[in-house]
């Protein structure tokens, strides 16, 4: 981390995308839920958990390697996170 995003929580500016339904992996997840509900009906509860890009990358690559790469090759890690 080269610099902190904010010194205080009050300084953070978190924005939710206007078109959340079409952002990132959301369309894939909502389609998967739709297909499951279509197949299973109302008899079984369908839940979902969407991992953030860093957590997902840590599931794909050993987390300790990802953490090391964050310091040694930050541009590479940034590119991977952008693709997720």
XYZ file of C-alpha atoms in Angstrom:
84
model
C 0.000 0.000 0.000
C 1.608 3.209 -1.117
C -0.854 5.468 0.697
C -4.062 5.142 2.668
C -7.348 5.982 1.009
C -8.415 7.964 4.058
C -7.205 8.772 7.544
C -10.711 8.507 9.015
C -13.777 6.459 8.150
C -15.695 9.706 7.613
C -13.349 10.571 4.736
C -14.207 7.443 2.757
C -16.424 7.965 -0.228
C -18.093 4.698 -1.175
C -20.249 4.795 -4.282
C -22.725 2.169 -5.403
C -22.856 1.984 -9.223
C -26.041 3.430 -10.723
C -26.554 0.285 -12.800
C -25.745 -2.252 -10.084
C -27.694 -4.962 -11.923
C -25.232 -4.750 -14.819
C -22.008 -4.176 -12.874
C -19.143 -6.681 -12.697
C -20.196 -10.268 -11.995
C -23.697 -9.316 -10.833
C -25.428 -10.320 -14.120
C -23.836 -13.790 -14.039
C -24.834 -14.327 -10.411
C -28.411 -13.121 -10.913
C -28.796 -15.368 -13.968
C -27.488 -18.351 -11.969
C -30.017 -17.603 -9.210
C -32.814 -17.308 -11.768
C -31.902 -20.677 -13.310
C -31.704 -22.369 -9.901
C -35.067 -20.976 -8.818
C -36.570 -22.015 -12.145
C -35.254 -25.553 -11.654
C -35.901 -25.907 -7.905
C -39.068 -23.874 -7.539
C -40.083 -22.468 -4.163
C -39.350 -25.665 -2.212
C -35.661 -24.922 -1.553
C -34.121 -21.657 -0.432
C -31.491 -20.297 -2.797
C -28.769 -18.103 -1.295
C -25.690 -16.540 -2.762
C -22.362 -15.187 -1.622
C -20.208 -13.145 -3.970
C -16.546 -12.908 -3.031
C -14.640 -9.703 -3.590
C -11.830 -9.745 -6.156
C -8.968 -10.120 -3.650
C -10.687 -12.957 -1.782
C -11.531 -14.656 -5.074
C -7.936 -14.322 -6.283
C -6.819 -15.810 -2.951
C -9.036 -18.818 -3.663
C -7.503 -19.267 -7.113
C -3.863 -18.701 -6.123
C -2.377 -19.595 -2.756
C -3.175 -16.616 -0.537
C 0.388 -16.318 0.782
C 1.682 -16.119 -2.804
C -0.912 -13.482 -3.666
C 0.097 -11.405 -0.646
C 3.786 -11.629 -1.598
C 2.983 -10.689 -5.203
C 1.062 -7.663 -3.910
C 4.384 -6.235 -2.769
C 6.728 -7.666 -5.412
C 4.506 -7.288 -8.499
C 1.675 -4.889 -7.613
C 0.858 -4.087 -11.256
C 0.378 -7.776 -12.024
C -1.915 -8.249 -9.024
C -3.834 -5.090 -9.929
C -4.422 -6.447 -13.438
C -5.627 -9.781 -12.075
C -7.996 -8.070 -9.637
C -9.388 -5.876 -12.420
C -10.172 -8.975 -14.483
C -12.128 -10.558 -11.646
